[in-house]
Coordinates of C-alpha atoms in Angstrom, one line a residue:
M1 CA 6.0 6.5 15.8
L2 CA 5.4 4.7 12.5
L3 CA 3.1 1.8 11.7
N4 CA 5.3 -1.1 10.6
R5 CA 2.7 -3.8 9.8
I6 CA -0.9 -4.9 10.4
R7 CA -2.1 -8.5 10.6
V8 CA -5.9 -9.0 10.2
S9 CA -8.1 -12.1 10.5
N10 CA -11.8 -12.5 9.7
F11 CA -12.6 -8.9 8.8
R12 CA -14.7 -9.0 5.7
C13 CA -12.6 -10.3 2.8
L14 CA -9.4 -10.0 4.9
R15 CA -9.5 -13.6 6.1
D16 CA -5.9 -13.8 7.2
I17 CA -3.5 -11.2 5.8
E18 CA -0.4 -9.3 6.8
V19 CA 0.6 -6.1 5.2
Q20 CA 4.0 -4.4 5.7
F21 CA 4.2 -0.6 5.4
E22 CA 7.1 1.5 4.3
P23 CA 8.2 4.3 6.7
N24 CA 7.4 7.0 4.1
L25 CA 5.1 6.1 1.3
T26 CA 3.2 2.8 0.6
V27 CA 1.0 2.3 -2.5
I28 CA -1.9 -0.2 -2.3
V29 CA -3.2 -1.4 -5.7
G30 CA -5.7 -3.9 -6.8
E31 CA -8.9 -4.4 -8.7
N32 CA -12.3 -3.2 -7.3
D33 CA -13.5 -5.2 -4.3
S34 CA -10.0 -6.6 -3.7
G35 CA -9.9 -5.3 -0.2
K36 CA -8.3 -1.8 -0.5
S37 CA -11.1 0.1 1.3
T38 CA -11.5 -2.7 3.7
L39 CA -7.9 -2.4 4.8
F40 CA -8.4 1.3 5.4
D41 CA -11.5 0.6 7.4
I42 CA -9.8 -1.8 9.8
L43 CA -6.9 0.7 10.2
R44 CA -9.4 3.4 11.1
I45 CA -11.3 1.2 13.5
S46 CA -8.0 0.0 15.1
L47 CA -6.3 3.4 15.5
E48 CA -9.3 5.5 16.3
G49 CA -10.9 3.1 18.9
G50 CA -14.0 2.2 16.8
L51 CA -15.9 -1.0 16.5
P52 CA -16.7 -3.2 13.5
E53 CA -20.3 -3.9 12.6
P54 CA -21.7 -7.4 13.1
A55 CA -21.8 -7.8 9.3
D56 CA -18.0 -7.1 9.1
F57 CA -17.3 -10.6 10.5
Y58 CA -16.0 -13.0 7.9
F59 CA -18.7 -15.6 7.1
G60 CA -19.1 -18.0 10.1
S61 CA -16.4 -16.3 12.2
K62 CA -17.0 -15.4 15.8
E63 CA -14.0 -13.1 16.2
I64 CA -12.0 -10.5 14.4
R65 CA -8.3 -10.2 15.3
C66 CA -6.0 -7.4 14.5
E67 CA -2.3 -7.0 15.4
L68 CA -0.5 -3.7 15.0
E69 CA 3.3 -3.4 15.2
F70 CA 4.9 0.1 15.5
S71 CA 8.4 1.3 14.9
S72 CA 9.0 1.7 18.7
Q73 CA 8.5 -2.1 18.9
K74 CA 5.1 -1.5 20.5
V75 CA 2.8 -4.4 19.5
C76 CA -1.0 -4.1 20.1
K77 CA -3.6 -6.8 19.7
L78 CA -7.3 -6.2 19.2
E79 CA -9.9 -8.8 19.4
F80 CA -13.6 -8.2 18.5
R81 CA -16.2 -10.7 19.5
K82 CA -20.0 -10.9 19.1
N83 CA -21.8 -11.7 22.3
D84 CA -25.1 -13.6 22.6
E85 CA -27.1 -10.5 21.8
G86 CA -25.0 -9.9 18.7
K87 CA -23.3 -6.8 20.2
V88 CA -19.6 -6.4 19.3
I89 CA -17.2 -6.4 22.3
K90 CA -13.6 -5.2 22.0
T91 CA -10.6 -6.4 23.9
L92 CA -7.3 -4.5 23.5
K93 CA -4.0 -5.9 24.7
E94 CA -0.5 -4.5 24.4
I95 CA 2.7 -6.6 24.6
V96 CA 4.8 -5.0 27.3
F97 CA 8.4 -5.5 28.3
W98 CA 8.6 -5.3 32.0
G99 CA 12.3 -4.8 31.9
D100 CA 11.8 -1.3 30.5
L101 CA 10.7 -0.3 34.1
R102 CA 13.9 -1.5 35.7
S103 CA 15.5 2.0 35.9
Y104 CA 12.5 3.2 38.1
L105 CA 12.9 0.2 40.4
E106 CA 16.6 0.6 40.9
A107 CA 16.7 4.4 41.2
T108 CA 13.7 5.7 43.0
D109 CA 14.8 9.3 42.4
A110 CA 14.0 8.7 38.7
I111 CA 10.3 8.7 39.7
D112 CA 10.7 12.2 41.3
A113 CA 11.6 13.6 37.9
L114 CA 8.3 12.4 36.3
G115 CA 5.2 14.5 36.0
I116 CA 1.7 13.3 36.7
D117 CA 0.8 12.8 33.0
E118 CA 4.0 10.8 32.4
I119 CA 3.2 8.5 35.3
R120 CA -0.4 8.1 34.1
E121 CA 0.8 7.1 30.6
V122 CA 3.2 4.5 32.0
L123 CA 0.6 3.0 34.3
A124 CA -2.0 3.0 31.5
R125 CA 0.4 1.2 29.2
Y126 CA 0.9 -1.6 31.7
G127 CA -2.8 -2.0 32.3
K128 CA -3.1 0.0 35.5
P129 CA -4.9 3.3 34.6
S130 CA -4.8 5.8 37.5
R131 CA -7.5 8.1 38.8
K132 CA -5.2 9.8 41.3
R133 CA -5.4 13.6 41.2
T134 CA -2.3 14.7 43.0
L135 CA 1.4 14.2 42.0
D136 CA 2.3 12.7 45.4
S137 CA -0.5 10.2 45.4
I138 CA 0.2 9.0 41.9
K139 CA 3.9 8.6 42.7
D140 CA 3.0 6.5 45.7
E141 CA 0.7 4.4 43.5
F142 CA 3.5 4.0 40.9
R143 CA 6.0 2.8 43.6
T144 CA 3.5 0.3 44.9
F145 CA 2.9 -0.9 41.3
L146 CA 6.7 -1.4 40.8
E147 CA 7.0 -3.4 44.0
E148 CA 4.1 -5.6 43.1
N149 CA 5.6 -6.4 39.8
R150 CA 9.3 -6.6 40.9
E151 CA 9.8 -10.2 39.8
K152 CA 8.5 -9.5 36.3
I153 CA 10.7 -6.4 36.0
E154 CA 13.9 -8.1 37.2
N155 CA 13.3 -11.1 34.9
H156 CA 12.5 -8.9 31.9
K157 CA 9.3 -10.7 31.3
E158 CA 7.3 -10.1 28.2
E159 CA 3.5 -10.2 28.7
E160 CA 0.2 -9.3 27.1
V161 CA -1.6 -6.7 29.2
E162 CA -5.1 -5.6 28.7
V163 CA -5.3 -1.8 28.2
E164 CA -8.0 0.8 27.5
T165 CA -6.4 2.7 24.7
I166 CA -3.3 2.6 22.5
E167 CA -1.0 5.4 23.7
G168 CA 1.4 7.4 21.6
I169 CA 0.2 6.2 18.2
P170 CA 0.3 8.5 15.1
E171 CA -2.7 10.7 14.4
L172 CA -4.8 9.2 11.6
I173 CA -5.9 11.5 8.8
L174 CA -8.2 9.8 6.2
V175 CA -8.7 11.6 2.9
D176 CA -11.1 9.4 0.9
G177 CA -12.8 10.1 -2.4
K178 CA -15.7 11.9 -0.8
R179 CA -13.5 14.3 1.1
F180 CA -11.4 15.0 -2.0
E181 CA -14.4 16.1 -3.9
N182 CA -16.3 17.7 -1.0
I183 CA -14.0 20.6 -0.4
N184 CA -16.0 21.9 2.6
D185 CA -15.7 18.6 4.5
F186 CA -12.0 18.4 3.6
V187 CA -11.3 21.9 5.0
R188 CA -13.2 21.1 8.2
D189 CA -12.0 17.5 8.8
V190 CA -8.4 17.7 7.5
Y191 CA -7.1 21.2 6.8
L192 CA -8.5 22.8 10.0
K193 CA -8.5 19.7 12.2
E194 CA -5.6 20.7 14.3
D195 CA -6.8 24.3 14.7
F196 CA -10.2 23.0 16.0
R197 CA -8.5 20.5 18.3
G198 CA -6.3 23.4 19.6
I199 CA -9.4 25.1 21.0
W200 CA -9.3 22.6 23.8
S201 CA -5.7 23.5 24.7
A202 CA -6.3 27.3 24.5
L203 CA -5.3 29.0 27.7
I204 CA -7.8 31.0 29.6
E205 CA -7.3 33.3 32.6
T206 CA -9.2 31.9 35.6
G207 CA -8.6 32.7 39.3
G208 CA -5.3 34.4 38.7
S209 CA -3.9 31.5 36.7
Q210 CA -4.1 30.1 33.1
K211 CA -5.8 26.9 32.3
S212 CA -6.8 25.2 29.1
L213 CA -10.5 24.5 28.3
S214 CA -9.7 20.8 28.5
D215 CA -8.3 21.2 32.0
I216 CA -11.2 23.4 33.1
F217 CA -13.6 20.8 31.8
Q218 CA -11.7 18.0 33.4
D219 CA -11.5 19.8 36.8
R220 CA -15.2 20.4 36.7
L221 CA -15.9 16.7 36.0
R222 CA -13.7 15.7 38.9
D223 CA -15.5 18.1 41.2
I224 CA -18.8 16.6 40.1
E225 CA -17.4 13.1 40.6
V226 CA -16.3 13.8 44.1
Q227 CA -19.4 15.8 45.0
K228 CA -21.9 13.2 43.7
Q229 CA -19.9 10.3 45.1
K230 CA -19.9 11.9 48.6
E231 CA -23.7 12.7 48.2
V232 CA -24.6 9.1 47.2
N233 CA -22.5 7.5 49.9
E234 CA -23.9 9.7 52.6
E235 CA -27.6 9.8 51.5
V236 CA -28.2 6.8 49.3
L237 CA -25.9 4.1 50.6
P238 CA -27.7 3.7 53.9
R239 CA -30.9 2.9 52.0
L240 CA -29.1 0.4 49.7
Q241 CA -27.5 -1.3 52.7
E242 CA -31.0 -2.1 54.0
F243 CA -31.3 -4.8 51.3
L244 CA -27.7 -5.0 50.2
P245 CA -25.8 -5.2 53.5
N246 CA -22.5 -6.3 51.9
V247 CA -22.1 -3.0 49.9
H248 CA -19.6 -0.9 51.8
R249 CA -19.2 2.0 49.3
V250 CA -20.6 3.3 46.0
A251 CA -18.0 4.4 43.5
I252 CA -18.9 6.8 40.7
T253 CA -16.3 7.3 37.9
I254 CA -16.7 9.9 35.2
K255 CA -14.5 9.4 32.1
H256 CA -13.7 12.4 30.0
Q257 CA -13.1 12.3 26.3
T258 CA -12.4 15.5 24.5
Y259 CA -15.4 16.4 22.3
D260 CA -14.7 16.5 18.6
I261 CA -15.7 20.0 17.7
T262 CA -15.7 19.3 14.0
K263 CA -19.0 17.5 14.4
S264 CA -20.8 20.7 15.2
V265 CA -19.0 23.1 12.8
T266 CA -20.0 23.9 9.2
V267 CA -17.5 25.2 6.7
N268 CA -18.1 26.7 3.3
V269 CA -15.4 27.5 0.8
A270 CA -16.1 29.8 -2.1
F271 CA -14.2 31.5 -4.9
E272 CA -14.6 35.2 -5.3
D273 CA -14.0 36.9 -8.7
N274 CA -12.6 40.4 -9.1
E275 CA -16.1 41.9 -8.9
G276 CA -16.7 40.4 -5.5
R277 CA -19.1 37.7 -6.7
E278 CA -18.8 34.4 -4.8
V279 CA -19.2 30.9 -6.2
S280 CA -19.2 28.0 -3.9
V281 CA -16.5 25.5 -4.7
A282 CA -19.0 22.7 -4.1
K283 CA -20.7 23.8 -7.3
K284 CA -17.5 23.4 -9.4
G285 CA -16.5 20.3 -11.3
D286 CA -14.8 17.3 -9.7
G287 CA -11.5 18.2 -11.3
T288 CA -11.6 21.8 -9.8
K289 CA -12.5 20.4 -6.4
R290 CA -9.6 18.0 -6.4
R291 CA -7.1 20.6 -7.6
T292 CA -8.2 22.9 -4.8
T293 CA -7.8 20.1 -2.3
L294 CA -4.3 19.5 -3.7
A295 CA -3.4 23.1 -3.3
L296 CA -4.5 23.0 0.4
L297 CA -2.7 19.7 0.9
R298 CA 0.5 21.1 -0.5
H299 CA 0.2 24.1 1.8
K300 CA -0.5 22.0 4.9
A301 CA 2.4 19.7 4.1
E302 CA 4.8 22.6 4.0
K303 CA 3.3 24.3 7.0
D304 CA 3.2 21.2 9.3
R305 CA 6.6 19.7 8.4
S306 CA 7.8 20.0 12.0
S307 CA 4.8 18.4 13.6
G308 CA 5.2 14.8 12.2
N309 CA 3.8 11.6 13.7
K310 CA 0.8 11.5 11.4
L311 CA -0.5 8.7 9.3
F312 CA -2.2 9.9 6.1
L313 CA -4.6 7.5 4.3
F314 CA -5.4 8.6 0.8
D315 CA -8.2 6.6 -0.9
E316 CA -7.9 6.9 -4.7
P317 CA -7.0 10.6 -4.7
D318 CA -6.1 10.5 -8.4
T319 CA -9.8 10.0 -9.6
H320 CA -10.8 12.7 -12.1
L321 CA -7.2 14.2 -12.2
H322 CA -5.4 14.8 -15.5
V323 CA -1.9 13.3 -15.8
R324 CA -0.3 16.7 -15.1
A325 CA -2.4 17.0 -11.9
Q326 CA -1.4 13.5 -11.0
R327 CA 2.2 14.5 -11.2
E328 CA 1.4 17.4 -8.9
L329 CA -0.3 14.9 -6.6
I330 CA 2.8 12.7 -6.4
N331 CA 4.9 15.7 -5.5
V332 CA 2.5 16.6 -2.7
L333 CA 2.4 13.1 -1.4
E334 CA 6.2 12.8 -1.4
K335 CA 6.4 16.1 0.5
I336 CA 4.0 14.9 3.1
A337 CA 5.9 11.6 3.3
T338 CA 9.2 13.2 4.2
D339 CA 7.9 13.9 7.7
N340 CA 4.8 11.6 8.0
Q341 CA 3.7 8.2 6.9
V342 CA 1.5 8.0 3.9
I343 CA -0.6 5.1 2.5
I344 CA -2.4 5.5 -0.8
T345 CA -4.7 3.4 -2.8
T346 CA -4.8 4.0 -6.6
H347 CA -5.8 2.7 -10.0
S348 CA -3.5 5.1 -11.8
P349 CA -0.8 3.5 -14.0
F350 CA 1.0 6.8 -14.0
I351 CA 1.2 7.0 -10.2
L352 CA 2.1 3.3 -10.0
N353 CA 4.9 3.6 -12.4
S354 CA 6.3 6.6 -10.6
M355 CA 7.0 4.6 -7.4
D356 CA 9.7 2.1 -6.6
A357 CA 8.3 -1.4 -6.9
S358 CA 9.3 -2.1 -3.2
N359 CA 6.8 0.6 -2.2
V360 CA 3.9 -1.2 -3.9
R361 CA 1.5 -3.8 -2.4
L362 CA -0.9 -5.7 -4.6
L363 CA -4.2 -6.9 -3.1
C364 CA -5.8 -9.8 -5.0
L365 CA -9.2 -11.3 -4.4
K366 CA -9.4 -15.1 -4.9
D367 CA -12.3 -17.2 -3.7
G368 CA -13.7 -14.3 -1.8
V369 CA -10.5 -13.8 0.2
S370 CA -7.9 -11.0 -0.2
R371 CA -4.2 -11.9 -0.6
I372 CA -1.2 -9.6 -0.6
R373 CA 1.9 -9.5 -2.9
S374 CA 4.9 -7.3 -2.6
L375 CA 8.5 -7.1 -3.6
A376 CA 11.3 -7.0 -1.0
D377 CA 13.4 -3.9 -0.9
D378 CA 16.4 -5.0 -2.9
C379 CA 18.5 -2.4 -4.8
E380 CA 19.9 -5.1 -7.1
V381 CA 16.4 -6.3 -8.0
R382 CA 15.3 -2.7 -8.7
N383 CA 18.2 -2.2 -11.0
V384 CA 17.3 -5.3 -12.9
L385 CA 13.7 -4.1 -13.4
K386 CA 15.0 -0.8 -14.6
S387 CA 17.5 -2.3 -17.0
L388 CA 14.8 -4.6 -18.5
G389 CA 12.3 -1.7 -18.8
I390 CA 9.8 -3.5 -16.6
E391 CA 7.3 -1.0 -15.2
N392 CA 5.2 -1.6 -12.0
T393 CA 2.1 -2.1 -14.1
N394 CA 3.9 -5.1 -15.7
L395 CA 4.5 -6.5 -12.2
F396 CA 1.1 -5.9 -10.6
F397 CA -1.5 -5.8 -13.4
T398 CA -0.5 -8.6 -15.7
R399 CA -2.7 -11.5 -16.9
K400 CA 0.0 -13.4 -18.7
I401 CA 3.8 -13.0 -19.3
L402 CA 5.5 -13.6 -22.6
F403 CA 9.2 -14.1 -22.5
V404 CA 11.2 -13.6 -25.7
E405 CA 14.9 -14.2 -26.3
G406 CA 16.0 -11.0 -28.1
E407 CA 15.3 -7.5 -29.2
S408 CA 14.0 -8.7 -32.6
E409 CA 11.2 -10.7 -31.0
E410 CA 10.5 -7.9 -28.5
V411 CA 9.9 -5.5 -31.3
A412 CA 8.2 -7.7 -33.8
V413 CA 5.9 -9.9 -31.8
P414 CA 3.6 -7.0 -30.5
I415 CA 3.2 -5.8 -34.1
L416 CA 2.4 -9.2 -35.5
F417 CA 0.0 -9.9 -32.6
N418 CA -2.0 -6.8 -33.5
R419 CA -1.9 -7.8 -37.2
Y420 CA -3.4 -11.2 -36.4
T421 CA -5.9 -10.3 -33.6
G422 CA -6.6 -6.6 -34.1
R423 CA -5.7 -6.1 -30.4
Y424 CA -2.7 -4.9 -28.5
L425 CA -0.8 -6.9 -26.0
H426 CA -1.0 -4.3 -23.3
N427 CA -4.8 -4.0 -23.7
E428 CA -4.9 -7.8 -23.1
L429 CA -2.8 -7.3 -20.0
I430 CA 0.0 -9.4 -21.5
A431 CA 3.5 -8.3 -20.6
I432 CA 6.3 -9.1 -23.0
L433 CA 9.7 -9.4 -21.3
N434 CA 13.1 -9.8 -22.8
A435 CA 15.9 -11.3 -20.6
K436 CA 18.7 -9.2 -21.9
G437 CA 21.6 -10.8 -20.2
R438 CA 22.6 -13.9 -18.3
D439 CA 23.4 -11.9 -15.1
S440 CA 19.8 -10.6 -14.9
I441 CA 18.1 -14.0 -15.1
P442 CA 18.3 -15.1 -11.5
H443 CA 17.0 -11.8 -10.3
L444 CA 14.3 -11.8 -12.9
A445 CA 13.2 -15.3 -11.9
R446 CA 13.1 -14.2 -8.3
I447 CA 10.8 -11.3 -9.2
I448 CA 8.5 -13.6 -11.2
N449 CA 8.3 -16.2 -8.4
E450 CA 7.7 -13.6 -5.7
L451 CA 5.2 -11.4 -7.4
M452 CA 3.7 -13.4 -10.2
S453 CA 3.6 -17.0 -8.9
D454 CA 0.0 -17.3 -10.1
V455 CA 0.5 -15.6 -13.5
P456 CA 0.8 -18.0 -16.5
I457 CA 4.2 -17.7 -18.2
T458 CA 4.7 -18.3 -22.0
V459 CA 8.2 -18.5 -23.4
L460 CA 8.9 -18.0 -27.1
V461 CA 12.3 -19.6 -28.0
D462 CA 14.3 -20.1 -31.1
N463 CA 14.6 -23.7 -32.2
D464 CA 18.4 -23.7 -31.5
L465 CA 17.8 -23.7 -27.8
A466 CA 20.7 -26.1 -27.3
Y467 CA 23.0 -23.2 -28.4
R468 CA 21.4 -20.6 -26.1
P469 CA 22.6 -21.1 -22.5
K470 CA 20.9 -18.0 -21.0
T471 CA 17.5 -19.2 -22.2
R472 CA 18.1 -22.6 -20.7
L473 CA 19.1 -20.9 -17.4
L474 CA 15.9 -18.9 -17.3
L475 CA 13.7 -21.9 -17.9
E476 CA 15.6 -23.8 -15.2
A477 CA 15.2 -20.8 -12.7
L478 CA 11.5 -20.8 -13.4
E479 CA 10.9 -24.5 -13.3
Q480 CA 9.1 -24.2 -9.9
H481 CA 6.6 -21.8 -11.4
A482 CA 3.0 -23.1 -11.4
E483 CA 2.4 -22.8 -15.2
I484 CA 4.9 -22.5 -18.1
K485 CA 4.1 -22.9 -21.8
R486 CA 6.9 -23.1 -24.3
F487 CA 6.6 -22.3 -28.0
E488 CA 9.5 -22.8 -30.5
I489 CA 9.9 -20.9 -33.7
G490 CA 11.9 -21.2 -36.9
Y491 CA 14.3 -23.7 -38.2
K492 CA 16.8 -22.2 -35.8
E493 CA 15.7 -18.6 -35.0
F494 CA 12.9 -16.1 -35.3
E495 CA 13.8 -14.6 -38.8
D496 CA 14.0 -17.9 -40.7
A497 CA 10.4 -18.7 -39.8
F498 CA 9.3 -16.2 -42.5
D499 CA 9.4 -17.2 -46.2
N500 CA 11.8 -15.5 -48.6
E501 CA 9.1 -13.5 -50.4
T502 CA 7.9 -11.9 -47.2
I503 CA 11.4 -11.0 -46.0
Y504 CA 12.4 -9.6 -49.4
E505 CA 9.2 -7.4 -49.8
A506 CA 9.2 -6.3 -46.2
V507 CA 12.7 -4.8 -46.3
R508 CA 12.2 -3.4 -49.8
Q509 CA 9.0 -1.6 -48.7
H510 CA 10.6 -0.4 -45.5
Y511 CA 13.3 1.4 -47.5
A512 CA 10.9 2.5 -50.2
G513 CA 12.7 0.5 -52.8
E514 CA 16.1 2.1 -52.0
V515 CA 17.6 -1.0 -50.6
N516 CA 21.1 -2.3 -51.2
E517 CA 21.3 -3.8 -54.7
Q518 CA 22.6 -7.1 -53.3
W519 CA 19.2 -7.5 -51.6
T520 CA 17.6 -10.1 -53.9
K521 CA 15.4 -13.1 -53.4
E522 CA 18.1 -15.3 -54.7
A523 CA 20.6 -13.9 -52.2
I524 CA 18.2 -14.5 -49.4
E525 CA 17.7 -18.1 -50.6
E526 CA 21.5 -18.6 -50.6
K527 CA 21.7 -17.5 -47.0
R528 CA 18.9 -19.9 -46.1
K529 CA 20.8 -22.8 -47.7
Q530 CA 23.9 -22.0 -45.6
L531 CA 21.7 -22.1 -42.5
Q532 CA 20.9 -25.7 -43.2
Q533 CA 24.5 -26.6 -43.7
N534 CA 26.1 -24.8 -40.7
P535 CA 24.7 -25.4 -37.2
H536 CA 26.3 -22.2 -35.9
Y537 CA 25.1 -20.0 -38.8
K538 CA 22.9 -17.0 -37.8
F539 CA 20.3 -16.3 -40.5
G540 CA 19.3 -13.0 -38.9
D541 CA 22.8 -11.7 -38.8
A542 CA 23.3 -12.7 -42.4
L543 CA 20.2 -10.8 -43.5
A544 CA 21.4 -7.7 -41.7
K545 CA 24.7 -7.9 -43.4
L546 CA 23.1 -8.5 -46.8
A547 CA 20.8 -5.5 -46.4
R548 CA 23.4 -3.4 -44.7
A549 CA 20.9 -2.7 -41.9
D550 CA 20.4 -3.3 -38.2
K551 CA 19.0 -6.7 -37.4
V552 CA 16.2 -5.3 -35.2
V553 CA 15.2 -2.9 -38.0
I554 CA 14.8 -5.9 -40.3
A555 CA 12.7 -7.7 -37.8
K556 CA 10.5 -4.7 -37.3
A557 CA 10.1 -4.3 -41.1
I558 CA 9.1 -8.0 -41.5
A559 CA 6.5 -7.5 -38.7
R560 CA 5.1 -4.3 -40.2
Y561 CA 4.8 -5.6 -43.8
C562 CA 4.0 -9.3 -43.3
P563 CA 0.5 -10.1 -44.5
K564 CA -1.8 -11.8 -42.0
D565 CA -1.9 -15.0 -44.0
K566 CA 1.9 -15.2 -44.1
I567 CA 2.4 -15.1 -40.3
P568 CA 4.2 -18.3 -39.4
Q569 CA 2.0 -21.1 -37.9
E570 CA 4.1 -21.2 -34.7
L571 CA 3.2 -17.5 -34.0
V572 CA -0.5 -18.1 -34.9
Q573 CA -0.6 -20.9 -32.3
L574 CA 1.1 -18.6 -29.8
F575 CA -1.3 -15.7 -30.4
D576 CA -4.3 -18.0 -30.1
F577 CA -3.0 -19.3 -26.8
L578 CA -2.4 -15.8 -25.4
R579 CA -5.9 -14.7 -26.3
E580 CA -7.5 -17.5 -24.2

């Protein structure tokens, strides 16, 4: 059973947020303190039956709410409240569909095929946990329960029922940064977890039959329960009734919870050299520890492929890992995710760009409250991203977006920005995007509006916008965006914004003086005059033809050899704006 989504209210910075999870691998990204670890904490509390601390309540809130939806359509609701003493009280409810029990109501022989544990699980799910010890008694209890709720079952009623635990949920395995670097804890808490847990189910010969340690322990507790209850009712109850005459019986219930053996086990992992000398892995560097953890994870993933139904939470496992090791980490995570559900937090651009954008969730912190952004799983949108060369880091870690109209600007603007500012666009978290075709524009606009609605957009357009329908289409598609700033360049296009001297010298230097003999300042001036006379004349194309070179090559040459003081004023204004 997979976790489809979680909705959280009033847990620390998670004021009101809903996160959808992929069935295989989900990547959570965001700046520090954006809520990534907080999300993992509420998942752990919800799935492992824990309680939040009083300080975990969002400022001024009296309750924390959490709703979990699973792939089986199971929906569970948790509510945590602080009582008058400040103690946190939990209420757990499950949305049940009474119609699912109709087969047992209509065919009573269906009950006969059930075992005692199966009936207990059904009763617990519908808020009626059973303490019956024999199969016949629990079957009678189940039949009575069905009759009492016949109307709900026949009417297929949907209802919230208070339950003690969430049954059938995936096993949670949390691998945080501490466990990744503390190899001993990792081996104990993750690698050997199932082996330790299996101790309770190990069969032991007793009285001519085999029983597990857990069953032996449970039987002994039940014996104690029956014995002490009998003893109290026979010997203590008469004394109680002297001043509490309305008490008819004293009930003593002992609840058993399998003891977590890992809490009392110590594990040490050491490397031994060819001379038999041991060195504790705990004394090795962080990189070695994480590589060792990766090797064990890979082995566990391959060994446990058939077990499934596990939810792995990896909290920034890429820390201290070289890019090559990060590639290995991705392979391990993908292997684990083939049979289990994996959720990972990361700061690594390498890992982020290795994932489909639809697998990524961005947590943002604004005014002390976390918000989530994600991209719907749309094959056509993913193809557009790929065709435009847009990486996930552009989508999720961008401060500003700069749209340009063509490849010339896409190549030249970053070079000129560096010339003018001494900085690089990517270091300033500025993404430069080029809408390369009219068909991609609606999808690109949708991506921007879904994922970057709060990211300022800047558009650099040629002055002949009236003759460029695809740019007009893009601007119209983005007109609902919160903030768009437009800069126009040139008489008509990018290349004619530069003076003749700069264009001439740039191309000549690019070709080390071995340029076409027709490449002269006079010829360039002649092309510029034609530009002013013909509204459809393309100055950039004319320069390319004159130099017998590619238009993009000329734009790159101009950018590389243009002096700082010759950068067109329109670009200077653009660069100053981008740096703000």
